[in-house]
Each structure stands twice: as structure tokens, then as C-alpha cells.
Amino acid sequence: MEVQSVLHMNSGVGDISYAENSTFQQKMIASFAKTARQEAAVDSFRAAICPTKMTIADLGCSVGPNVLQMASEIIEAIAQASHQLNRRPPEMQVFLNDLPGNDFNTLFSLLPEFYELRETKLQETDQEQVPCFISGVPGSFYVRLFVSKSLHFVYSSNSLHWLSQVPQMQLQDGSEAPLNNKGNVVEGGHMVLTFMARRSSDPLAPMDFDGWELLAKALRDMVSLGLTEEEKVDSFNLPWYAPSMEEVKDEITIQGSFAIKKIELFDINWDDNSQEAPRNDHNYNPVAKSTLTMAKASRAVLESMLKSHFGEAIIEKLFERYCFLLEEYYSKYKAEVTNILIVFERK
Amino acid sequence: MEVQSVLHMNSGVGDISYAENSTFQQKMIASFAKTARQEAAVDSFRAAICPTKMTIADLGCSVGPNVLQMASEIIEAIAQASHQLNRRPPEMQVFLNDLPGNDFNTLFSLLPEFYELRETKLQETDQEQVPCFISGVPGSFYVRLFVSKSLHFVYSSNSLHWLSQVPQMQLQDGSEAPLNNKGNVVEGGHMVLTFMARRSSDPLAPMDFDGWELLAKALRDMVSLGLTEEEKVDSFNLPWYAPSMEEVKDEITIQGSFAIKKIELFDINWDDNSQEAPRNDHNYNPVAKSTLTMAKASRAVLESMLKSHFGEAIIEKLFERYCFLLEEYYSKYKAEVTNILIVFERK
């Protein structure tokens, strides 16, 4: 599988698009990772001695309102910090990176509204305007993407568990270092990464909630139904890896350019139980709601890869079955997923 | 008409896409404007005393192979110049700008091949690699797009005759200054603009080849056929203006930040007569060929605006009629279009 050409979230803004189905990713952003990002961005600003221009980059931004919300929160934090320090807020250059197959058109279509909202808000709060310039950077974050020493702050949310290539073995025992762009972060610059991880140091240990296992089961059921071949399922490997904290620490030490300021694991519910039942809806079924949310979110992320490997014909049936398995699961268990948050400073 | 949302070249790479129908624009690029761009880029490089990083921007880049070709030619010229000066070539940051409605997805899909080709070429010539980082900047070039003092070289080909809004009057007697991004060009930086212009100082004088007049005639024919209303045609104004050299000079003087190094008018055939008849094709009809090329090129550029104003139903019939009128025209005349080339230096 050519990861660069088939790994992309579903495009557009329709019912099965990633833009409309990224609740989980939204949660991760709204979680305490937001504070970590804001603090690290402000630290970068101070470390550069309140520069007049600042460049920040989102690696693996994907598409949807989450992307601009994160950028906005960071810009706001820096504006506040500069206000407190009695400095002029810096002009902000924001680079949004993802693979060339990402739906940048949809992402860019959100910009006019984003700029307008910012303007309205500024007028309301009587705050000084922070000029902010957004651009899209198509390319893999496993190769160099930026001019050297040009970035003050880098962040990546929910992307680095995707690998640059499909593992050659069934199981990969080392994670890929997401640090190829290190040369571009200026001294004192910060980087905040959040992505999926595992609590156990044993790569074979089952995860608390293994969505992949349910997907594998659904795929095997497709074989039973004669809709695909066993060899096809066996040869389908996702370019995905959730490392343990130790593996991450080791990679950072080997790479050597960054000091770890904070590293911790945290859990997020991979369902939608947070949503309350709509008033007067006596038929509201939280399990069915969670199932649908999760099935759509998985589809938005995986469809491009599944189509490329199994063909388009299998997709509807596969996700129908996946829905059934998810519902079975949700009726018994909570779906918690482990993530890792790391805050680095460039040495 | 909300220009930002309806002015964009046809997307994709299909039969009526802009990417496949930009022969004319290609010609302009291959013309002597190429040399002007390369020289000015090298002058910017020298003026910045051979910087280790250079930032260049294409305003109104649109989509298709032309875009990357222009960037490539500029990078090559700078690489050669640095080689001659015995300097290391600078790392290049390339900003490709167009309105958010531009098909950036298709443009970005050309990047992997572009990067690959560059690499192969460099290996062949044994030249030192010039790291080059491309990013897309969605937004109107009539507002600020870049961080201040960040650009060494700016170019725009075949875009600045598009205005930021539809003229309120039937005839606009002043051109819009395409210089809102002036604050971002560093001292000694250069800018090369090419766009359509008129030879006469009288805005009412007919142009040598007025494609718009033929389009207006086709639209009036749609009224006769009962396919649209006269008022609709009367209220359709294109956000387009071809200024005279004097108007351009005046605007530059009023704006004040740039010195003109070169300004001249030049003509380009807006047809495809350059193409020779295929061997053994006794039925080859150059007029029919030119007509088709021109009709498709116009459609790739205008369709989004025509659809938004007249609705989709009229499009096929309109271009059929336009083809007929073009063929009539081409059987009698040559289709030459006047353009202006300006090379500026930031004072």
C-alpha cells in the first residue's frame, strides 16, 4: 500500500466525511492537551524574547473545524501573553500540514468565515488585532517540510500513530520517530504531540479498547460471507502504531535535539456518552448513538485505505457488520482509548 | 456577485478543467516574461546579499502544471546564480496563492511528481540540491496575505486583470492597484507582473481582439432564444479590467513603494495556430482547432461566474453559440491580445 496516496480522511463535508465525524478528535483537543499546547506556545514566544513574527505548524492537520479551532486557541494564548508582557502581539504565520491527498479545498473553504469571526470577536473585545496568515503545506511529516530554523512552535494532534509506510512484519516492535522536522524548530521552540499509545510495554498485550480487533472481526466475517478472500484480510496491514511511553522516551533520547518537559498518558472515551438525551426523546438510545458516532468516525478515517485494498463493493456491508459488533461491545463495555501527551523543548 | 466565492478556474483535470485548458496562459509564461521573472528573482537574491533562505510568492497561481513550472524556472535561475557567485543556493519557500475556491487539491496532487522530478534532475546534473518547500495560501491578493517583510520575490501571471469586486458602473475608469501586499516585500525585493492590458488610453476604444464582445453577443443570442432575460445580461458584469500603460504607471506612482525597472506592452496570439497539422491529417482544420482551444479556455475561466449568474441550464447552449461566433471570427482575423509586463523593485 502506497501510504501517501491512500491514507487520507474522507473528504468533503457530507454524512461520511471526516469534517463531520471527528467527535473523538474534538474531545482530545478540548481535553487538557489544549492547555499544554497553549502553555508551550507561550513558552516558545517568551523563549524567542517576544518576537514580532511567529511561525507555528500543525502536523497532520486533516480537515474540519478542529484544525482552525486549535490554531485559534494558540493565537489567542499568545495574544494574551503579549498583552500581559506589555508587548505588541506578533504576526502569526500558521502552516497547516497534511498529505497531498488531504482535502485542503474543504479546509480552505472554512477560512473566510474563520477570518470574519476573528475580526468580529476582536472588535467586540476591543483587543489589538493579531494579523494571522494561514497556509497549507502538502507533504508527509516524515520528510522535511519547512525551511530550517523557521518554526517557533509545532503541534500535532491525533496523527503520529499513522506511519509513513505499512509495517513489513505483522507486528512492528519499534515506533517511528516523528522528529524529522527537528532541524526546523528554532532553539527554545516547543513541540506538543498527542497521539494514541498503549499502557503496556508489551506490544502483544491487548489494548483496553481495541477498535482494530472489531474491524478485523468484521473483515473475517466478510470472508465467511464470501465477499473477500482470507489472503486479502491477512495481507491488510494498517500503517498504524501505538507505542508505549518507554518507546517514545527512547526515540526522543536517541534523536537528541529535544528535552522532554512533560510526558503523560491519558484516557479518552471513544464514544459519545457525553451527549445527553434530547429532551422529550423517550426513545433515545445512548448505545445506538455511540455506535453510530464511532462507526462513522472509523469510516471517515479508514475508508480510503479499505477501498484501496478490498475494493469499493465491500464497504457498505463491512461497516454494517462493524456497526453490529460495535453495538454488541458498547452494550457491555466502556470504550476508553489511551493517548500520550508530550511537551518538548528544542535544546 | 460575490467575487471571492464565484471567481475560480474550473477545477479538476477533466476535459473542461483549467488545468487542461491553459494553452494561452502557458504561452504567456513561455514568452519573454519568463526571462524577466528569472532576472528579477536573481536581482532579489543579489539585493538580499545571497541569503540562506528565500521566500517567493505567486499571486493568483490558479491550478495546473504552469504553476509549478514557473516556480521551478525561478528556483533554477537562483540556483545557477548562486553557483556562479560561488555561494550555497538558498533554501526556497514558495507560496502559491489563489482564492479559497481555487482547486488546491488538484494543484497539490501534482507535488509528489514535481519533487520526484527535481530530485532525478539534480542527480543527473550532479548539482547541489536546493531544498524547496511549497505551500498554498488561500485568500484574495487584494488583502494582506503575508507576514511583513517576508517576501524576496513576488510574481503574478495572467491574474491581475481580475478585480476584487464587480465594477459598480458599466465602465470602470481606474484600475485597482494590485499592490496591497507591498508591505511584505523586503527592501531590494522584486515583483514581476504580467496581465492583460489595452494599447489605447481611451477605456472605450475597442480592443484588437475582444473575446468579451463575442461572449456578450452569444449571451444576447440566448435572450433571442428565450433562454435568459435581457435584464440578466445587462446586469452581468465581469470583475475584469485591462488598464492602459499610463493607468498602471499612475497607480504605481501613487502607491509609492516601488520603482519601475521595466514596463512594456506585448501581444500574444489568443489561438492555437502555432500548432502544426499532424502528419498525414488532410482534414486538419486550424480554424476549428483554434476555436475549440479558445472556447475551452474561456469556459475553464468563466464557467463558475456564468453559472452563478445565469444558472447551469444555459451553459452548454451558450458555449455552443460562442464556438460558432469564434469560428466565424477566426476565419477572418488573427486573435491577438495585448498584455503588460512590469518589473518593480521595492524602494
Short mmCIF file of C-alpha atoms in Angstrom, two decimals, chain B residues 37 40 44 55-59 74 146 151-156 181 184-185 189-193 258 344:
data_model
loop_
_atom_site.label_atom_id
_atom_site.label_comp_id
_atom_site.label_asym_id
_atom_site.label_seq_id
_atom_site.Cartn_x
_atom_site.Cartn_y
_atom_site.Cartn_z
CA ARG B 37 10.93 36.76 -13.92
CA ALA B 40 14.24 39.84 -11.29
CA SER B 44 16.31 39.97 -5.48
CA THR B 55 10.75 33.34 0.01
CA ILE B 56 8.89 33.77 -3.25
CA ALA B 57 5.16 34.08 -3.95
CA ASP B 58 2.92 33.50 -6.95
CA LEU B 59 -0.22 35.67 -6.69
CA ILE B 74 12.76 30.71 -10.83
CA PHE B 146 1.86 37.51 4.18
CA LEU B 151 8.98 38.11 0.65
CA HIS B 152 12.04 38.39 -1.54
CA PHE B 153 10.30 37.98 -4.85
CA VAL B 154 6.68 38.16 -5.98
CA TYR B 155 5.27 37.29 -9.38
CA SER B 156 1.84 37.11 -10.90
CA ASN B 181 0.95 43.18 -0.36
CA ASN B 184 5.58 42.28 2.77
CA VAL B 185 8.27 42.63 0.14
CA GLY B 189 12.93 42.65 -3.39
CA HIS B 190 11.39 42.43 -6.82
CA MET B 191 7.97 41.83 -8.29
CA VAL B 192 7.12 40.82 -11.85
CA LEU B 193 3.53 41.18 -13.03
CA PHE B 258 8.13 50.51 -5.90
CA PHE B 344 9.35 46.52 -9.99
#
